[in-house]
mmCIF file with all atom_site columns, C-alpha atoms in Angstrom:
data_model
loop_
_atom_site.group_PDB
_atom_site.id
_atom_site.type_symbol
_atom_site.label_atom_id
_atom_site.label_alt_id
_atom_site.label_comp_id
_atom_site.label_asym_id
_atom_site.label_entity_id
_atom_site.label_seq_id
_atom_site.pdbx_PDB_ins_code
_atom_site.Cartn_x
_atom_site.Cartn_y
_atom_site.Cartn_z
_atom_site.occupancy
_atom_site.B_iso_or_equiv
_atom_site.pdbx_formal_charge
_atom_site.auth_seq_id
_atom_site.auth_comp_id
_atom_site.auth_asym_id
_atom_site.auth_atom_id
_atom_site.pdbx_PDB_model_num
ATOM 1   C CA . MET A 1 1   ? 49.342  95.222  121.760 1.00 0.00 ? 1   MET A CA 1
ATOM 2   C CA . VAL A 1 2   ? 52.300  97.571  122.911 1.00 0.00 ? 2   VAL A CA 1
ATOM 3   C CA . LYS A 1 3   ? 51.242  98.247  126.999 1.00 0.00 ? 3   LYS A CA 1
ATOM 4   C CA . ILE A 1 4   ? 51.134  102.176 127.586 1.00 0.00 ? 4   ILE A CA 1
ATOM 5   C CA . GLU A 1 5   ? 53.761  101.781 130.924 1.00 0.00 ? 5   GLU A CA 1
ATOM 6   C CA . PHE A 1 6   ? 56.466  100.516 127.915 1.00 0.00 ? 6   PHE A CA 1
ATOM 7   C CA . ILE A 1 7   ? 55.419  103.736 125.956 1.00 0.00 ? 7   ILE A CA 1
ATOM 8   C CA . GLU A 1 8   ? 55.561  105.288 129.397 1.00 0.00 ? 8   GLU A CA 1
ATOM 9   C CA . GLN A 1 9   ? 59.432  104.157 129.956 1.00 0.00 ? 9   GLN A CA 1
ATOM 10  C CA . LEU A 1 10  ? 60.168  105.070 126.699 1.00 0.00 ? 10  LEU A CA 1
ATOM 11  C CA . ALA A 1 11  ? 59.530  108.262 126.746 1.00 0.00 ? 11  ALA A CA 1
ATOM 12  C CA . GLU A 1 12  ? 60.843  108.594 130.517 1.00 0.00 ? 12  GLU A CA 1
ATOM 13  C CA . LEU A 1 13  ? 64.478  107.576 129.019 1.00 0.00 ? 13  LEU A CA 1
ATOM 14  C CA . VAL A 1 14  ? 64.307  110.409 125.811 1.00 0.00 ? 14  VAL A CA 1
ATOM 15  C CA . LYS A 1 15  ? 63.880  112.501 128.333 1.00 0.00 ? 15  LYS A CA 1
ATOM 16  C CA . ALA A 1 16  ? 66.288  111.290 130.902 1.00 0.00 ? 16  ALA A CA 1
ATOM 17  C CA . LYS A 1 17  ? 69.180  110.510 127.812 1.00 0.00 ? 17  LYS A CA 1
ATOM 18  C CA . ASP A 1 18  ? 67.882  113.785 126.592 1.00 0.00 ? 18  ASP A CA 1
ATOM 19  C CA . LEU A 1 19  ? 68.079  111.955 122.793 1.00 0.00 ? 19  LEU A CA 1
ATOM 20  C CA . GLY A 1 20  ? 65.968  113.255 120.127 1.00 0.00 ? 20  GLY A CA 1
ATOM 21  C CA . GLU A 1 21  ? 64.404  110.428 118.693 1.00 0.00 ? 21  GLU A CA 1
ATOM 22  C CA . ILE A 1 22  ? 64.287  106.032 119.828 1.00 0.00 ? 22  ILE A CA 1
ATOM 23  C CA . THR A 1 23  ? 62.451  103.781 117.583 1.00 0.00 ? 23  THR A CA 1
ATOM 24  C CA . VAL A 1 24  ? 61.426  100.165 119.114 1.00 0.00 ? 24  VAL A CA 1
ATOM 25  C CA . ALA A 1 25  ? 60.037  97.525  116.864 1.00 0.00 ? 25  ALA A CA 1
ATOM 26  C CA . ASP A 1 26  ? 58.664  93.951  117.843 1.00 0.00 ? 26  ASP A CA 1
ATOM 27  C CA . GLY A 1 27  ? 57.541  92.319  115.143 1.00 0.00 ? 27  GLY A CA 1
ATOM 28  C CA . GLU A 1 28  ? 55.059  94.519  112.505 1.00 0.00 ? 28  GLU A CA 1
ATOM 29  C CA . GLU A 1 29  ? 54.549  96.928  116.109 1.00 0.00 ? 29  GLU A CA 1
ATOM 30  C CA . VAL A 1 30  ? 56.680  99.758  116.073 1.00 0.00 ? 30  VAL A CA 1
ATOM 31  C CA . VAL A 1 31  ? 56.833  102.270 118.527 1.00 0.00 ? 31  VAL A CA 1
ATOM 32  C CA . THR A 1 32  ? 58.699  105.699 117.768 1.00 0.00 ? 32  THR A CA 1
ATOM 33  C CA . ILE A 1 33  ? 58.902  108.368 120.595 1.00 0.00 ? 33  ILE A CA 1
ATOM 34  C CA . LYS A 1 34  ? 60.600  111.721 119.514 1.00 0.00 ? 34  LYS A CA 1
ATOM 35  C CA . GLY A 1 35  ? 61.798  114.369 121.885 1.00 0.00 ? 35  GLY A CA 1
ATOM 36  C CA . ARG A 1 36  ? 62.437  117.952 122.186 1.00 0.00 ? 36  ARG A CA 1
ATOM 37  C CA . LYS A 1 37  ? 65.585  117.688 120.689 1.00 0.00 ? 37  LYS A CA 1
ATOM 38  C CA . CYS A 1 38  ? 65.412  115.964 116.808 1.00 0.00 ? 38  CYS A CA 1
ATOM 39  C CA . PRO A 1 39  ? 68.671  115.586 115.608 1.00 0.00 ? 39  PRO A CA 1
ATOM 40  C CA . PRO A 1 40  ? 68.884  117.858 112.399 1.00 0.00 ? 40  PRO A CA 1
ATOM 41  C CA . PRO A 1 41  ? 68.796  116.025 108.913 1.00 0.00 ? 41  PRO A CA 1
ATOM 42  C CA . PRO A 1 42  ? 72.114  114.571 107.711 1.00 0.00 ? 42  PRO A CA 1
ATOM 43  C CA . PRO A 1 43  ? 73.260  117.026 104.968 1.00 0.00 ? 43  PRO A CA 1
ATOM 44  C CA . MET A 1 44  ? 72.469  116.798 101.408 1.00 0.00 ? 44  MET A CA 1
ATOM 45  C CA . GLY A 1 45  ? 76.023  118.307 100.188 1.00 0.00 ? 45  GLY A CA 1
ATOM 46  C CA . GLY A 1 46  ? 76.294  121.599 98.212  1.00 0.00 ? 46  GLY A CA 1
ATOM 47  C CA . ALA A 1 47  ? 76.811  124.841 99.154  1.00 0.00 ? 47  ALA A CA 1
ATOM 48  C CA . PRO A 1 48  ? 76.220  125.573 103.245 1.00 0.00 ? 48  PRO A CA 1
ATOM 49  C CA . MET A 1 49  ? 73.261  127.596 104.277 1.00 0.00 ? 49  MET A CA 1
ATOM 50  C CA . PRO A 1 50  ? 73.302  130.960 105.731 1.00 0.00 ? 50  PRO A CA 1
ATOM 51  C CA . PRO A 1 51  ? 72.649  131.333 109.470 1.00 0.00 ? 51  PRO A CA 1
ATOM 52  C CA . MET A 1 52  ? 68.896  131.891 110.581 1.00 0.00 ? 52  MET A CA 1
ATOM 53  C CA . GLY A 1 53  ? 68.170  135.228 110.468 1.00 0.00 ? 53  GLY A CA 1
ATOM 54  C CA . MET A 1 54  ? 70.598  136.542 107.652 1.00 0.00 ? 54  MET A CA 1
ATOM 55  C CA . PRO A 1 55  ? 68.761  137.477 104.427 1.00 0.00 ? 55  PRO A CA 1
ATOM 56  C CA . LEU A 1 56  ? 69.763  135.164 101.757 1.00 0.00 ? 56  LEU A CA 1
ATOM 57  C CA . ALA A 1 57  ? 71.211  138.407 99.831  1.00 0.00 ? 57  ALA A CA 1
ATOM 58  C CA . GLN A 1 58  ? 73.964  138.270 102.534 1.00 0.00 ? 58  GLN A CA 1
ATOM 59  C CA . ALA A 1 59  ? 74.645  134.737 102.447 1.00 0.00 ? 59  ALA A CA 1
ATOM 60  C CA . PRO A 1 60  ? 78.038  134.013 101.521 1.00 0.00 ? 60  PRO A CA 1
ATOM 61  C CA . VAL A 1 61  ? 79.630  133.311 98.186  1.00 0.00 ? 61  VAL A CA 1
ATOM 62  C CA . MET A 1 62  ? 81.653  130.059 97.555  1.00 0.00 ? 62  MET A CA 1
ATOM 63  C CA . GLN A 1 63  ? 83.997  130.970 94.763  1.00 0.00 ? 63  GLN A CA 1
ATOM 64  C CA . GLN A 1 64  ? 84.586  128.127 92.132  1.00 0.00 ? 64  GLN A CA 1
ATOM 65  C CA . PRO A 1 65  ? 88.589  127.919 91.129  1.00 0.00 ? 65  PRO A CA 1
ATOM 66  C CA . ALA A 1 66  ? 88.132  128.609 87.120  1.00 0.00 ? 66  ALA A CA 1
ATOM 67  C CA . PRO A 1 67  ? 89.273  125.744 85.328  1.00 0.00 ? 67  PRO A CA 1
ATOM 68  C CA . GLN A 1 68  ? 92.445  125.214 83.955  1.00 0.00 ? 68  GLN A CA 1
ATOM 69  C CA . THR A 1 69  ? 92.922  123.680 80.510  1.00 0.00 ? 69  THR A CA 1
ATOM 70  C CA . ALA A 1 70  ? 95.275  120.163 80.319  1.00 0.00 ? 70  ALA A CA 1
ATOM 71  C CA . GLN A 1 71  ? 97.951  122.062 78.560  1.00 0.00 ? 71  GLN A CA 1
ATOM 72  C CA . ALA A 1 72  ? 98.576  124.480 81.805  1.00 0.00 ? 72  ALA A CA 1
ATOM 73  C CA . GLU A 1 73  ? 98.165  121.368 84.013  1.00 0.00 ? 73  GLU A CA 1
ATOM 74  C CA . ALA A 1 74  ? 100.833 119.113 82.363  1.00 0.00 ? 74  ALA A CA 1
ATOM 75  C CA . PRO A 1 75  ? 103.572 120.101 80.204  1.00 0.00 ? 75  PRO A CA 1
ATOM 76  C CA . ALA A 1 76  ? 104.309 118.703 76.799  1.00 0.00 ? 76  ALA A CA 1
ATOM 77  C CA . VAL A 1 77  ? 105.920 115.462 77.169  1.00 0.00 ? 77  VAL A CA 1
ATOM 78  C CA . SER A 1 78  ? 108.379 113.553 74.847  1.00 0.00 ? 78  SER A CA 1
ATOM 79  C CA . GLY A 1 79  ? 108.483 109.709 75.147  1.00 0.00 ? 79  GLY A CA 1
ATOM 80  C CA . ASN A 1 80  ? 106.250 107.085 75.665  1.00 0.00 ? 80  ASN A CA 1
ATOM 81  C CA . VAL A 1 81  ? 103.420 107.627 79.054  1.00 0.00 ? 81  VAL A CA 1
ATOM 82  C CA . VAL A 1 82  ? 103.370 104.544 80.953  1.00 0.00 ? 82  VAL A CA 1
ATOM 83  C CA . LYS A 1 83  ? 100.046 105.220 82.850  1.00 0.00 ? 83  LYS A CA 1
ATOM 84  C CA . SER A 1 84  ? 98.210  103.108 86.080  1.00 0.00 ? 84  SER A CA 1
ATOM 85  C CA . PRO A 1 85  ? 96.015  100.267 84.905  1.00 0.00 ? 85  PRO A CA 1
ATOM 86  C CA . ILE A 1 86  ? 93.944  100.813 87.922  1.00 0.00 ? 86  ILE A CA 1
ATOM 87  C CA . VAL A 1 87  ? 93.474  102.426 90.874  1.00 0.00 ? 87  VAL A CA 1
ATOM 88  C CA . GLY A 1 88  ? 95.597  101.497 93.497  1.00 0.00 ? 88  GLY A CA 1
ATOM 89  C CA . THR A 1 89  ? 99.154  102.170 95.288  1.00 0.00 ? 89  THR A CA 1
ATOM 90  C CA . PHE A 1 90  ? 102.637 102.395 93.334  1.00 0.00 ? 90  PHE A CA 1
ATOM 91  C CA . TYR A 1 91  ? 105.211 100.679 94.471  1.00 0.00 ? 91  TYR A CA 1
ATOM 92  C CA . ALA A 1 92  ? 108.494 100.462 92.598  1.00 0.00 ? 92  ALA A CA 1
ATOM 93  C CA . ALA A 1 93  ? 110.303 97.153  94.640  1.00 0.00 ? 93  ALA A CA 1
ATOM 94  C CA . SER A 1 94  ? 108.920 94.187  95.180  1.00 0.00 ? 94  SER A CA 1
ATOM 95  C CA . ALA A 1 95  ? 109.358 94.620  98.717  1.00 0.00 ? 95  ALA A CA 1
ATOM 96  C CA . PRO A 1 96  ? 111.077 97.613  101.129 1.00 0.00 ? 96  PRO A CA 1
ATOM 97  C CA . ASP A 1 97  ? 114.241 95.850  101.530 1.00 0.00 ? 97  ASP A CA 1
ATOM 98  C CA . LYS A 1 98  ? 114.732 95.323  97.494  1.00 0.00 ? 98  LYS A CA 1
ATOM 99  C CA . PRO A 1 99  ? 115.619 97.220  95.096  1.00 0.00 ? 99  PRO A CA 1
ATOM 100 C CA . PRO A 1 100 ? 113.349 99.196  92.471  1.00 0.00 ? 100 PRO A CA 1
ATOM 101 C CA . PHE A 1 101 ? 112.518 97.078  89.246  1.00 0.00 ? 101 PHE A CA 1
ATOM 102 C CA . VAL A 1 102 ? 114.141 100.561 87.114  1.00 0.00 ? 102 VAL A CA 1
ATOM 103 C CA . THR A 1 103 ? 115.508 103.498 87.858  1.00 0.00 ? 103 THR A CA 1
ATOM 104 C CA . VAL A 1 104 ? 115.754 106.577 85.865  1.00 0.00 ? 104 VAL A CA 1
ATOM 105 C CA . GLY A 1 105 ? 118.305 106.305 82.918  1.00 0.00 ? 105 GLY A CA 1
ATOM 106 C CA . GLN A 1 106 ? 118.051 102.832 83.024  1.00 0.00 ? 106 GLN A CA 1
ATOM 107 C CA . GLN A 1 107 ? 117.138 100.278 79.766  1.00 0.00 ? 107 GLN A CA 1
ATOM 108 C CA . VAL A 1 108 ? 114.096 98.580  79.760  1.00 0.00 ? 108 VAL A CA 1
ATOM 109 C CA . LYS A 1 109 ? 112.698 96.053  77.338  1.00 0.00 ? 109 LYS A CA 1
ATOM 110 C CA . LYS A 1 110 ? 108.920 95.572  76.366  1.00 0.00 ? 110 LYS A CA 1
ATOM 111 C CA . GLY A 1 111 ? 107.646 92.848  78.950  1.00 0.00 ? 111 GLY A CA 1
ATOM 112 C CA . ASP A 1 112 ? 109.848 94.172  81.691  1.00 0.00 ? 112 ASP A CA 1
ATOM 113 C CA . VAL A 1 113 ? 108.217 93.895  84.913  1.00 0.00 ? 113 VAL A CA 1
ATOM 114 C CA . ILE A 1 114 ? 108.723 98.471  85.637  1.00 0.00 ? 114 ILE A CA 1
ATOM 115 C CA . MET A 1 115 ? 106.065 98.714  89.077  1.00 0.00 ? 115 MET A CA 1
ATOM 116 C CA . ILE A 1 116 ? 103.419 97.182  90.969  1.00 0.00 ? 116 ILE A CA 1
ATOM 117 C CA . ILE A 1 117 ? 99.984  98.540  91.773  1.00 0.00 ? 117 ILE A CA 1
ATOM 118 C CA . GLU A 1 118 ? 98.603  96.746  94.578  1.00 0.00 ? 118 GLU A CA 1
ATOM 119 C CA . SER A 1 119 ? 94.696  96.966  94.273  1.00 0.00 ? 119 SER A CA 1
ATOM 120 C CA . MET A 1 120 ? 92.512  95.187  96.713  1.00 0.00 ? 120 MET A CA 1
ATOM 121 C CA . LYS A 1 121 ? 95.617  93.324  98.394  1.00 0.00 ? 121 LYS A CA 1
ATOM 122 C CA . LEU A 1 122 ? 96.491  91.721  95.658  1.00 0.00 ? 122 LEU A CA 1
ATOM 123 C CA . MET A 1 123 ? 99.873  92.851  94.072  1.00 0.00 ? 123 MET A CA 1
ATOM 124 C CA . ASN A 1 124 ? 99.666  93.221  90.536  1.00 0.00 ? 124 ASN A CA 1
ATOM 125 C CA . GLU A 1 125 ? 103.165 93.702  88.573  1.00 0.00 ? 125 GLU A CA 1
ATOM 126 C CA . VAL A 1 126 ? 102.732 96.012  85.380  1.00 0.00 ? 126 VAL A CA 1
ATOM 127 C CA . GLN A 1 127 ? 104.820 95.189  82.497  1.00 0.00 ? 127 GLN A CA 1
ATOM 128 C CA . SER A 1 128 ? 106.339 97.531  80.275  1.00 0.00 ? 128 SER A CA 1
ATOM 129 C CA . GLU A 1 129 ? 105.134 98.119  76.896  1.00 0.00 ? 129 GLU A CA 1
ATOM 130 C CA . PHE A 1 130 ? 107.683 100.133 75.322  1.00 0.00 ? 130 PHE A CA 1
ATOM 131 C CA . ASP A 1 131 ? 111.821 99.570  74.889  1.00 0.00 ? 131 ASP A CA 1
ATOM 132 C CA . GLY A 1 132 ? 113.822 102.165 75.614  1.00 0.00 ? 132 GLY A CA 1
ATOM 133 C CA . THR A 1 133 ? 114.974 104.501 78.720  1.00 0.00 ? 133 THR A CA 1
ATOM 134 C CA . VAL A 1 134 ? 113.301 105.628 81.875  1.00 0.00 ? 134 VAL A CA 1
ATOM 135 C CA . ALA A 1 135 ? 113.249 109.094 81.326  1.00 0.00 ? 135 ALA A CA 1
ATOM 136 C CA . GLU A 1 136 ? 110.931 109.996 84.275  1.00 0.00 ? 136 GLU A CA 1
ATOM 137 C CA . ILE A 1 137 ? 109.218 108.201 87.729  1.00 0.00 ? 137 ILE A CA 1
ATOM 138 C CA . LEU A 1 138 ? 106.415 110.572 88.000  1.00 0.00 ? 138 LEU A CA 1
ATOM 139 C CA . VAL A 1 139 ? 105.024 109.227 91.047  1.00 0.00 ? 139 VAL A CA 1
ATOM 140 C CA . LYS A 1 140 ? 106.800 108.498 94.877  1.00 0.00 ? 140 LYS A CA 1
ATOM 141 C CA . ASN A 1 141 ? 107.026 104.641 95.906  1.00 0.00 ? 141 ASN A CA 1
ATOM 142 C CA . GLY A 1 142 ? 104.024 104.158 98.474  1.00 0.00 ? 142 GLY A CA 1
ATOM 143 C CA . GLU A 1 143 ? 101.991 106.930 96.722  1.00 0.00 ? 143 GLU A CA 1
ATOM 144 C CA . ALA A 1 144 ? 98.177  106.002 95.392  1.00 0.00 ? 144 ALA A CA 1
ATOM 145 C CA . VAL A 1 145 ? 97.730  106.289 91.706  1.00 0.00 ? 145 VAL A CA 1
ATOM 146 C CA . GLU A 1 146 ? 94.242  106.854 89.822  1.00 0.00 ? 146 GLU A CA 1
ATOM 147 C CA . PHE A 1 147 ? 93.302  104.675 86.566  1.00 0.00 ? 147 PHE A CA 1
ATOM 148 C CA . ASP A 1 148 ? 95.539  106.385 83.551  1.00 0.00 ? 148 ASP A CA 1
ATOM 149 C CA . GLN A 1 149 ? 97.618  108.324 85.669  1.00 0.00 ? 149 GLN A CA 1
ATOM 150 C CA . PRO A 1 150 ? 100.813 108.733 83.907  1.00 0.00 ? 150 PRO A CA 1
ATOM 151 C CA . ILE A 1 151 ? 103.601 107.224 86.390  1.00 0.00 ? 151 ILE A CA 1
ATOM 152 C CA . MET A 1 152 ? 106.495 106.901 84.089  1.00 0.00 ? 152 MET A CA 1
ATOM 153 C CA . ILE A 1 153 ? 108.094 108.219 81.180  1.00 0.00 ? 153 ILE A CA 1
ATOM 154 C CA . ILE A 1 154 ? 110.414 106.134 78.680  1.00 0.00 ? 154 ILE A CA 1
ATOM 155 C CA . LYS A 1 155 ? 112.319 107.526 75.904  1.00 0.00 ? 155 LYS A CA 1
#
């Protein structure tokens, strides 16, 4: 049984510290004391609510950008596109003081290591699936990459 003196002490603490709420549990007994300033509920996401007193008709409207077509985003690519096999960080070399695995204009063979993708503290070597010449490297060293993101073009 919780003593009234304990509840009074909690109430004084809430008042003195200007807390919104305090909860104390001891076994199956739970005591919650709410102050005058209850914290607002966490945001649920979505559009912000208009300020109090502002009619909904006057609420600011959030403009959504028009979706762009895939053709507008990426120009036509000729050659074989090497995509990231996992989410992680792209590294062009095995260490900062080492030369990159490949450079633009370099010949590569199927099976050659062409980059490292670090994911969850693991360094994953990525091998070329194509024979050819590196035409373009689309990301910078140390840049975050997404799964299936184009990284390199081999012609």
